[in-house]
XYZ file of C-alpha atoms in Angstrom:
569
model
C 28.708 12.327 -39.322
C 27.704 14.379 -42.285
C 24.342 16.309 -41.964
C 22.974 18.997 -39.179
C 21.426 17.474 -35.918
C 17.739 17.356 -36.786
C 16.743 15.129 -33.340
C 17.978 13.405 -30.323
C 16.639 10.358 -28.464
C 17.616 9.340 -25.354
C 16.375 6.912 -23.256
C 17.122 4.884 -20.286
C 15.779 2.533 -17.464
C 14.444 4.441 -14.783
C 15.989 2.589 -11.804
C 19.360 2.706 -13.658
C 19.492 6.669 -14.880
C 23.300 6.669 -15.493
C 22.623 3.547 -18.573
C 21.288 6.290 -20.940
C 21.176 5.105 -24.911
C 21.386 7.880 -27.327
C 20.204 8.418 -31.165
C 21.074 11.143 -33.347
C 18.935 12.013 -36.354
C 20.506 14.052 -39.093
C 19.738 15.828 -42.220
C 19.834 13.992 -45.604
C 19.538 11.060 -43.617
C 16.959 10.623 -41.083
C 14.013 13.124 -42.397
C 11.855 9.613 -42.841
C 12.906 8.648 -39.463
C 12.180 11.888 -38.162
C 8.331 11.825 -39.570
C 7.926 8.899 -37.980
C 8.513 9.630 -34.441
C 6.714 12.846 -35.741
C 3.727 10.630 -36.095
C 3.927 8.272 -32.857
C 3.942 11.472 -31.044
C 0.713 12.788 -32.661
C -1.085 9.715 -31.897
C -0.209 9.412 -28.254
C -0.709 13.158 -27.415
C -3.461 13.225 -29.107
C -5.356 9.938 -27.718
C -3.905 11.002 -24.035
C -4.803 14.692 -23.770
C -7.232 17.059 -25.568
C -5.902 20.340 -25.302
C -3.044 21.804 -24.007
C -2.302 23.407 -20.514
C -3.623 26.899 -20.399
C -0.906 27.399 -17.879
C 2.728 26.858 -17.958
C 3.501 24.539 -15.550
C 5.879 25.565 -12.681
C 8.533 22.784 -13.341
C 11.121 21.634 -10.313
C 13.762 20.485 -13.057
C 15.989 23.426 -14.234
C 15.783 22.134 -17.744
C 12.487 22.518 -18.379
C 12.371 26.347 -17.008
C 14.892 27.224 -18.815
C 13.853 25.656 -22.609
C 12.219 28.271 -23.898
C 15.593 30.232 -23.405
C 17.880 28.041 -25.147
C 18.488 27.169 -28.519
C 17.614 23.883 -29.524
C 20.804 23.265 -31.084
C 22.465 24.186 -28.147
C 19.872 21.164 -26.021
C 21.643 18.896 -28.986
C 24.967 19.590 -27.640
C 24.682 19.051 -24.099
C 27.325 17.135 -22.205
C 27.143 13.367 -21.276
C 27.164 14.786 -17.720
C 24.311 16.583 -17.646
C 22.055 14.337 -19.291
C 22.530 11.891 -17.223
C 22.027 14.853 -14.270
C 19.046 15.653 -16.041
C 17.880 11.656 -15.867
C 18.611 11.160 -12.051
C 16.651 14.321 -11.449
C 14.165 12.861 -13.300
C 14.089 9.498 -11.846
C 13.733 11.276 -8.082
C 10.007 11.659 -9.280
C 9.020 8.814 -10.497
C 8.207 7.025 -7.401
C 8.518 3.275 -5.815
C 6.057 1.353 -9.372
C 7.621 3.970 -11.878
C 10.358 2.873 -10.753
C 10.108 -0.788 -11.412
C 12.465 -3.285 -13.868
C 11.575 -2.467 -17.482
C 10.249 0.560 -17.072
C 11.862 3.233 -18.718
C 12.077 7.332 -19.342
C 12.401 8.483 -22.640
C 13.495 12.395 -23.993
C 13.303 13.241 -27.734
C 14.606 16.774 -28.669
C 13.555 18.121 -32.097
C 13.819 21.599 -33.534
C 10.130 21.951 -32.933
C 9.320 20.112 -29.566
C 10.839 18.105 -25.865
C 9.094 15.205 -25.528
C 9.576 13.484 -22.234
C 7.992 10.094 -21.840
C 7.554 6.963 -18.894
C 6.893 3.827 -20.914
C 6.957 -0.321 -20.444
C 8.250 -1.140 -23.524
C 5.877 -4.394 -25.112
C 6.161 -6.668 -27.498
C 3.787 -7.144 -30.219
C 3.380 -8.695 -33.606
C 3.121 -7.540 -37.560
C 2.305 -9.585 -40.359
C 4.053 -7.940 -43.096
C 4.778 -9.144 -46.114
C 3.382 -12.283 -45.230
C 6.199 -12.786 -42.299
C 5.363 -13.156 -38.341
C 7.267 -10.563 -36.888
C 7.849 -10.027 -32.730
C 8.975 -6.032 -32.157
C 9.010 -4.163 -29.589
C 6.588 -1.022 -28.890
C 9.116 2.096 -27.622
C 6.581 5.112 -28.242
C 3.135 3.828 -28.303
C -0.333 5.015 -26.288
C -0.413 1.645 -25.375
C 2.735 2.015 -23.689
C 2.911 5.041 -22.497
C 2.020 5.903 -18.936
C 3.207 9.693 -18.200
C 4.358 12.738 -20.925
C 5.853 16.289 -20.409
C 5.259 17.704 -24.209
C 6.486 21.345 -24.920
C 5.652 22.374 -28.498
C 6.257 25.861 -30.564
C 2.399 26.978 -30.489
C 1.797 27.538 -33.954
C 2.662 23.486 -33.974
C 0.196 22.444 -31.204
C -2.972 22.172 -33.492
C -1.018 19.215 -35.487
C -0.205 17.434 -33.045
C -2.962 18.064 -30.523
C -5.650 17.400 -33.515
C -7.529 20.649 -32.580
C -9.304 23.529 -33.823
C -7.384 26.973 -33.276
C -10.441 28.599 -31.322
C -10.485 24.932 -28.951
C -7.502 27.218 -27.108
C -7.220 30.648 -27.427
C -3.745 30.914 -25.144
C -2.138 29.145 -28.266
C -2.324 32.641 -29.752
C -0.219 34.913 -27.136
C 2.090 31.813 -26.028
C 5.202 31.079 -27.615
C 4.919 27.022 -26.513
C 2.285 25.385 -25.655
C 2.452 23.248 -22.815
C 1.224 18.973 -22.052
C 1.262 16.955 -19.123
C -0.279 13.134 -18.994
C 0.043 10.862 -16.005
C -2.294 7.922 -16.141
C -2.470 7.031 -12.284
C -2.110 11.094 -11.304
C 0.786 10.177 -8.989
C 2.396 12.563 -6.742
C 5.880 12.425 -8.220
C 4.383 13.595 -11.290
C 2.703 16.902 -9.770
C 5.830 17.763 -7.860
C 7.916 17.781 -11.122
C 5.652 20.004 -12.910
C 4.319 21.727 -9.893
C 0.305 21.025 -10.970
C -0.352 20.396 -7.074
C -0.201 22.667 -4.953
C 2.731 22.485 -2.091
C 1.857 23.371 1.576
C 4.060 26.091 3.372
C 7.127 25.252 5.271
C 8.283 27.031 8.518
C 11.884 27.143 8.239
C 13.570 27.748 11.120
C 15.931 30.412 9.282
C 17.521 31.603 6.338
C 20.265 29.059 5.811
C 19.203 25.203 5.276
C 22.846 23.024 4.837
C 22.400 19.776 3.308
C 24.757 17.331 4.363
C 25.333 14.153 2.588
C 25.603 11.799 4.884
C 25.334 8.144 2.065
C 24.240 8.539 -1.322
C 20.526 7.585 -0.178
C 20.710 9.821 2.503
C 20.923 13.797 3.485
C 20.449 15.351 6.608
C 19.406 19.014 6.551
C 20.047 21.752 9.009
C 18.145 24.722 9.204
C 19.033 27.698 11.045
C 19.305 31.529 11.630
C 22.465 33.183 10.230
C 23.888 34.143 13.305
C 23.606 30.785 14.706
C 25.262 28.850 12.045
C 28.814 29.178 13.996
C 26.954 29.024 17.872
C 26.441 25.749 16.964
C 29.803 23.689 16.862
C 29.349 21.678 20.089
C 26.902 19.641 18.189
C 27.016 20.337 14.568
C 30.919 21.555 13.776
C 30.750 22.723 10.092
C 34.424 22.875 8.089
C 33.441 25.191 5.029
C 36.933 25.120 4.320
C 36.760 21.457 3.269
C 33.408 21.112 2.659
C 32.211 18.685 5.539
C 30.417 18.623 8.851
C 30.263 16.235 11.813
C 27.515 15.949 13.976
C 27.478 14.833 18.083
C 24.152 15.007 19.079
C 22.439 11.730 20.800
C 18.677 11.591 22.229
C 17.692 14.799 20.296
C 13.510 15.345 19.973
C 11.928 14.573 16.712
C 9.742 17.520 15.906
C 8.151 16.470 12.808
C 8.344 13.934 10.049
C 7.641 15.163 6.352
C 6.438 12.393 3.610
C 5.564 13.589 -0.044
C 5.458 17.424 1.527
C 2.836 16.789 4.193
C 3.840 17.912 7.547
C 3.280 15.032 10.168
C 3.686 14.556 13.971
C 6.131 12.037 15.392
C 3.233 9.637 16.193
C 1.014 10.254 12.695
C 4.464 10.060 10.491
C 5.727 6.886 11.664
C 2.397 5.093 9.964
C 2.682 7.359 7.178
C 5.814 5.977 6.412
C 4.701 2.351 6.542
C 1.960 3.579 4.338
C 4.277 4.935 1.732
C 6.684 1.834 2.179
C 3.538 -0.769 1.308
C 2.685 1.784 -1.701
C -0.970 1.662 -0.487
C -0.504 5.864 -1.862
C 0.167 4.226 -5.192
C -2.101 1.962 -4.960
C -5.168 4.145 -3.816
C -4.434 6.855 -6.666
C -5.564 4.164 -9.379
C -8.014 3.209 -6.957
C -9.771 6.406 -6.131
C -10.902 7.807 -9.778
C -13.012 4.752 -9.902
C -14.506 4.473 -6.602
C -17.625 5.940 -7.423
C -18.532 4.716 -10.569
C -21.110 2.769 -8.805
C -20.065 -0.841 -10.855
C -19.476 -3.697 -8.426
C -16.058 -4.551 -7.804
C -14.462 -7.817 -7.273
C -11.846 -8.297 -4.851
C -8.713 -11.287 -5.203
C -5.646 -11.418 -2.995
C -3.423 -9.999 -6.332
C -6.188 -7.048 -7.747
C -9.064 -5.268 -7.879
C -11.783 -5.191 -11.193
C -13.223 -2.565 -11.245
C -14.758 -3.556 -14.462
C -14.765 -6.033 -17.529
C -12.100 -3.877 -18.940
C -10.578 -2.188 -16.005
C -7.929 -4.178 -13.194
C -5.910 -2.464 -10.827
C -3.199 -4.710 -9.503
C -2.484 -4.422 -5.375
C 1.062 -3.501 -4.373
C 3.583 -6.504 -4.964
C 3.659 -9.295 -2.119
C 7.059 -7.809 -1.367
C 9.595 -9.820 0.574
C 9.195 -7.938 4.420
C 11.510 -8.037 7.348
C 8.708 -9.483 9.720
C 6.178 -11.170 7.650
C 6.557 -14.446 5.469
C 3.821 -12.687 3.417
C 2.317 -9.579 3.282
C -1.701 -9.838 2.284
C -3.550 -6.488 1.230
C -7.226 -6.146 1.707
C -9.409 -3.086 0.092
C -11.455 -1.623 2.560
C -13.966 -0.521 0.701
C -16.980 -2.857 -0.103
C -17.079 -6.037 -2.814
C -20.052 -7.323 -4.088
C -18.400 -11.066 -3.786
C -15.894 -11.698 -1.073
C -16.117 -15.505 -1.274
C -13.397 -15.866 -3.606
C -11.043 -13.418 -0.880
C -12.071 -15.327 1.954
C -11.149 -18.533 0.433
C -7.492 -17.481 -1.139
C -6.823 -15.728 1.638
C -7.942 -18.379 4.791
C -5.878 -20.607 2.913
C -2.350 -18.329 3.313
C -3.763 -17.767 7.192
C -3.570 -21.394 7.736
C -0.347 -22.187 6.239
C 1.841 -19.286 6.468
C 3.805 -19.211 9.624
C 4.253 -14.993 10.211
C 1.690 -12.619 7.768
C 1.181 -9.069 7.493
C -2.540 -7.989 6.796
C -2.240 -4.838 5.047
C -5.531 -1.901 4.847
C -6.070 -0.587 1.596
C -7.502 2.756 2.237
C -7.334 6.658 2.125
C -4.597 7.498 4.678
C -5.489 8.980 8.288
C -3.772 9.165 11.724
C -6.038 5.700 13.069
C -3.445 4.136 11.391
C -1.021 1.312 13.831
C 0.621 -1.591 13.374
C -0.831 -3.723 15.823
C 0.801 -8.051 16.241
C -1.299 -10.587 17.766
C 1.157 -13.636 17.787
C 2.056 -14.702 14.484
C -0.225 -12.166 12.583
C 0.671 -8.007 12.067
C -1.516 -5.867 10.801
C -1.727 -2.258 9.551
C -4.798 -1.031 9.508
C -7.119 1.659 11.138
C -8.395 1.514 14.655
C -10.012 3.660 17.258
C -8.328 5.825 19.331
C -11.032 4.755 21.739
C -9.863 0.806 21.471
C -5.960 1.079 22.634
C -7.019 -0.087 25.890
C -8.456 -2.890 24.544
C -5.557 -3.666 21.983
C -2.868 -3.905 25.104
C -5.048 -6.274 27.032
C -5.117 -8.327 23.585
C -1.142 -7.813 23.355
C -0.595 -8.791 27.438
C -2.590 -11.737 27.472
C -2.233 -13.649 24.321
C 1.424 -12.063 23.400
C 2.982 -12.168 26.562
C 1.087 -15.145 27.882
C -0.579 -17.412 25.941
C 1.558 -17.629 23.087
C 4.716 -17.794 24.867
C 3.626 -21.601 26.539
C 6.103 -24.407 25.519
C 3.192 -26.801 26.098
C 0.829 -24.620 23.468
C 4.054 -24.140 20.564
C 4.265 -27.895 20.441
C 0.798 -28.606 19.227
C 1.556 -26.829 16.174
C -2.293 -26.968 15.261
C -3.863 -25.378 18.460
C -0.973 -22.898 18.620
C -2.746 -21.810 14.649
C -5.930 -22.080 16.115
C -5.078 -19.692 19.197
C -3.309 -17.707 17.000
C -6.387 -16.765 14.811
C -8.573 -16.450 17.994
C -6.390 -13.914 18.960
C -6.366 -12.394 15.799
C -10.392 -12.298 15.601
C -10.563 -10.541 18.776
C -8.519 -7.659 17.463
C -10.739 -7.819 13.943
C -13.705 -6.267 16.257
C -11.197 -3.621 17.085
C -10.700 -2.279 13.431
C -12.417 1.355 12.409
C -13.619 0.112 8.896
C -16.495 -1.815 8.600
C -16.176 -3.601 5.250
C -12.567 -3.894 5.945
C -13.869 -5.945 9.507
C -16.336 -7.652 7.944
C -13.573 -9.060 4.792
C -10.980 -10.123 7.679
C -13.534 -11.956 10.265
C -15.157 -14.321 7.274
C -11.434 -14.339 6.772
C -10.785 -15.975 9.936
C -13.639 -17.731 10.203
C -12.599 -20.081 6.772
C -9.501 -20.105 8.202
C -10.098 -21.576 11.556
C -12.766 -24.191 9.876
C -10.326 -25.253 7.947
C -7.865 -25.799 11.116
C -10.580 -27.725 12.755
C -11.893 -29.651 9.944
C -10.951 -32.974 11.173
C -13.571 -34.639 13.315
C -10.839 -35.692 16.196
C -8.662 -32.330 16.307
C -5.591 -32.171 17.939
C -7.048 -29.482 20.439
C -6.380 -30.351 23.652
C -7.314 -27.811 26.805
C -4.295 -25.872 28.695
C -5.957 -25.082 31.986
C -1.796 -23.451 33.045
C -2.826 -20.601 30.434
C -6.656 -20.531 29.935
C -7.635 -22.621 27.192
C -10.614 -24.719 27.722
C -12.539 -27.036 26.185
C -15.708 -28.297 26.870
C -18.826 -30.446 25.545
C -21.188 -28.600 23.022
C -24.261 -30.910 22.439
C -24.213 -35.143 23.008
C -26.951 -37.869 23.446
C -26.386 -40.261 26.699
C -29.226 -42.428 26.317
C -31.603 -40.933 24.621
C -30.655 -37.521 26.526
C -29.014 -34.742 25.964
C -25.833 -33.803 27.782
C -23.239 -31.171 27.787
C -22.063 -27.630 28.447
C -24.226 -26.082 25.948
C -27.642 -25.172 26.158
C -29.829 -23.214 24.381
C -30.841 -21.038 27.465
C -28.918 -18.270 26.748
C -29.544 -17.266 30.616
C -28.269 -20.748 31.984
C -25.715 -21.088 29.400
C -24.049 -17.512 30.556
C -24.750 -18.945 33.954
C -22.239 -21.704 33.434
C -19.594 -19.758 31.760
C -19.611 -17.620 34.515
C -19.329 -20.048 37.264
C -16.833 -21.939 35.321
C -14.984 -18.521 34.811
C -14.723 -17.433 38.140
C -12.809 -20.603 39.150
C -9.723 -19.737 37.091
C -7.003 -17.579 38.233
C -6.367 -16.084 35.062
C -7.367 -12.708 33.831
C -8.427 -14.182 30.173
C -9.159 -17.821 29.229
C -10.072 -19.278 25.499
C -13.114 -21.328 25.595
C -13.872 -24.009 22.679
C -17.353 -24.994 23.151
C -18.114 -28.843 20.847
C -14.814 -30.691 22.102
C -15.133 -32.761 24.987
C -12.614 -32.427 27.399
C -11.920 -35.735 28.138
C -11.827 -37.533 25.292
C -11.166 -35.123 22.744
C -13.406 -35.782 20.732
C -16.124 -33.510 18.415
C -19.678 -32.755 20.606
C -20.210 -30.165 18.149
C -22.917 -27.480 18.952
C -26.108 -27.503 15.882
C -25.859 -24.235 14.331
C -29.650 -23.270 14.378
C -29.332 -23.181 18.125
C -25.995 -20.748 17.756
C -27.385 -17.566 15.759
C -26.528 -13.951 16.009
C -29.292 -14.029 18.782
C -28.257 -16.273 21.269
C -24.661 -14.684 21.547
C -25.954 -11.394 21.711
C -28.192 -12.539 24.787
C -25.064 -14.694 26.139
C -22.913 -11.451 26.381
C -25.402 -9.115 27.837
C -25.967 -11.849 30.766
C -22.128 -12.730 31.017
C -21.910 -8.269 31.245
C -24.477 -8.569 34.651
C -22.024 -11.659 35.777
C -19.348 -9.116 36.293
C -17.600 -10.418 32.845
C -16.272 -8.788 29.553
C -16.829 -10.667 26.634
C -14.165 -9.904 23.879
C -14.838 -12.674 21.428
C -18.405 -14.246 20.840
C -17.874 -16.212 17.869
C -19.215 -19.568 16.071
C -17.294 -21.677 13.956
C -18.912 -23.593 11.238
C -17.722 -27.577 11.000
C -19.791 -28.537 8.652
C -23.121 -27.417 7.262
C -24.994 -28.461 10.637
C -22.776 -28.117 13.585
C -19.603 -25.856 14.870
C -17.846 -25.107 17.654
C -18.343 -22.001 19.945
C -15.543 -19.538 20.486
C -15.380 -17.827 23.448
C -13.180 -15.239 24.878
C -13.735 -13.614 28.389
C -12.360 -11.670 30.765
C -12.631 -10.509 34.343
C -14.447 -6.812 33.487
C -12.201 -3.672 33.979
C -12.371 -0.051 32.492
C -11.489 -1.088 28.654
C -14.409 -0.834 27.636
C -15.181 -3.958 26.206
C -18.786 -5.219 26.438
């Protein structure tokens, strides 16, 4: 090829770093070609960021400390091999979404400027010459999601579309320096170290990395004059270049994720957190949260405004779950639509995941209740009340033959046991989402006006009349009385020999049939008087719910237990 090198291009996709595709510009041929990139460049920096750094970034990747000390001609004539080094390093920050199918990494090299790019390349029309043509948009703000641009300063007024005085540093710095990342993820302030790193005890002065798979190292740290005491669990051959480690049953000290130091019991959650991006998902999240707009919540996103949609993490495929649901915690101004997508998945999914969308903290746990899991935060305070949940409908009541062949009351206890925990979670909007949740969810189960609920007495489900006429009168467990009605719960209670027992209040036990309970004698009030007299019985209440039917009547959920130190009331 005739000409000098005059630009490079390479680009690649970023979960496939080794596929790199390269283009070489040269003189007396590609000066047009050249201007042209010259010009996408100007427009994205210049739409993206206003000024440039006044400090030079404190880059992880060798080849960015070191540009300023090359030549450029000598960047031109770098090896295969180490561009495609330089692309896996670069790929080891751009984290879990950056990482996606069809997203890529781009590097052009010009005698003037690096310009390292993360686009999604997108197709969009032109209507030249009176043709329809489909191309594809490769360096483009549109496009465009995260930059590293390192300029020759006298340049950086072109392309930055500023006055000289906007940035005095221009004049003392040989380059001038720009960083864009449009969700401000962590991969992207580790590569240019912009955020700030905590400290790191070491435990000496030699760390050996051993590879143990090519997703996998295991580090050992340790004092010089211990690196050969070691051998009867760690026996290094530095001869060959390998180790072999014995060791079984050792402690965990600590668990690190993104730098942050964690303790065995805090990093485990941490690590589901990172695993169900909820990080990723949160740093789109978080610039908006107080703009004080209302936001509207579906299963799939979050609009934060007319123009402005941040997608939840992908309904992955997961080891436990059939499918994983995420729910914000933070407030919506409509959750009708939620509660309606999501009561639906409740009652037809066999095994879900309920995921908490939220800033990160230790309250974290992934807590099952029969067929549902969720990960979300609860009270230290509650974990005796989340294993008498886990010993009575886990290991009890949801292991019955009898109950697992009614497919429908097996749902129905299911989501019983599931509201119980809901009172259980830390966040109150969060709470409030997942109860109305399981409240659709369970009228929807018992829709029909002759359910297949039948009562269990073996494992403590019972059912008994809510409200019916016998001539002219009216008869049935219910009353309004919320001092006789405790009365009878509590005699009816103290009969059974088991520890917790499920009480549907509006079937009749006999016949099966719907004696549903009118829900203007059911309010807020007369449960809240019901479980204050139930308290004095000697009882603990841990579900006081009512189910809607229909407009006018519903059935009363119950859940009670003989009162120990859990603390439930």
């Amino acid at each position: 090829m005739n000409g000098r090198i005059i630009a490079k291009v390479f680009y690649t996709p970023v979960s496939a770093p080794k596929d790199i595709n390269v283009i070489e510009l040269v003189s007396e041929k590609h000066e047009e070609d050249l201007k042209r990139i010259d010009e996408a460049i100007k427009m994205v920096v210049s739409k993206k960021v206003k000024k440039p750094l006044e400090i030079k970034p404190n880059f992880a990747v060798e080849f960015f400390r070191d540009f300023e000390k090359k030549k450029i001609q000598e960047l031109f004539r770098l090896p295969e091999k180490e561009i495609k080094q330089l692309f896996k390093e670069l790929s080891d920050y751009m984290y879990t979404r950056a990482k996606e199918e069809k997203k890529y990494l781009g590097l052009i090299l010009t005698d003037n400027y690096l310009f390292l790019y993360h686009f999604v390349p997108d197709k969009t029309v032109t209507f030249d010459e009176n043709k329809i043509q489909e191309f594809v948009k490769y360096l483009d703000p549109s496009t465009t999601t995260k930059f590293i641009f390192i300029v020759k300063s006298e340049l950086a007024i072109e392309y930055y579309k500023l006055a000289g005085e906007e940035c005095p540093s221009l004049a003392y710095n040989p380059y001038a320096y720009g960083v864009f990342d449009k969700n401000n993820t962590k991969g992207m302030k580790k590569l240019t170290g912009l955020d700030s790193n905590p400290d790191y005890e070491s435990k000496g002065r030699v760390k050996v990395r051993i590879e143990r798979n090519q997703t996998t190292d295991i580090v050992v740290e340790t004092e010089l004059l211990e690196l050969h005491k070691i051998n009867n669990t760690i026996r290094f051959d530095f001869d060959n270049g390998t180790a072999s480690i014995k060791i079984e049953n050792a402690p965990i000290k600590e668990i690190q994720v993104d730098d942050r130091k964690y303790d065995i019991d805090t990093g485990l959650p941490r690590i589901e957190y990172s695993l169900y991006e909820i990080d990723y998902f949160m740093e789109q999240y978080k610039p908006h949260r107080q703009n004080g707009l209302p936001l509207e919540e579906t299963k799939d996103s979050v609009k934060i405004s007319p123009d402005t949609l941040i997608e939840k993490p992908p309904r992955q495929n997961d080891k436990e779950a059939e499918s994983v649901i995420y729910i914000l915690a933070d407030e919506v101004e409509n959750i009708e639509p939620l509660v309606n997508e999501i009561s639906q998945e409740l009652t037809n999914a066999s095994t879900v995941k309920i995921v908490e969308l939220s800033d990160f903290e230790k309250s974290y746990k992934m807590f099952r209740v029969g067929e549902v899991i969720l990960f979300a935060k609860f009270s230290k305070k509650n974990e005796g009340k989340l294993n008498v949940i886990a010993e009575n409908f886990n290991e009890r009541i949801l292991l019955s033959e009898q109950l697992k062949q009614n497919n429908k009351l097996f749902r129905i206890i299911n989501l019983i046991g599931l509201w119980t925990t809901v009172n259980l979670l830390k966040s109150p909007s969060f709470r409030n989402k997942l109860s109305e949740i399981v409240k659709n969810a369970l009228t929807k189960l018992c829709g029909s006006k002759y359910a297949e609920i039948k009562e269990i007495d073996e494992i403590g489900i019972e059912l008994k009349t809510g409200v019916k006429k016998v001539g002219g009168e009216e008869e049935g467990f219910f009353c309004s009385s919320s001092e006789e009605f405790a009365k009878r719960l509590a005699k009816n209670f103290k009969k059974k020999s088991q520890k917790l027992v499920i009480y549907l209040i509006g079937i009749d036990d006999d016949t099966r049939e719907y004696t549903l309970v009118p829900l203007n004698r059911a309010r807020n009030e007369l449960h809240s008087d019901v479980r204050a007299e139930l308290k004095n019985e000697g009882l603990t209440v841990l579900l006081s719910e009512t189910v809607p039917i229909d407009e006018k009547y519903g059935i009363l959920v119950y859940v009670l237990e003989k009162s120990n130190d859990n603390g439930f009331s």
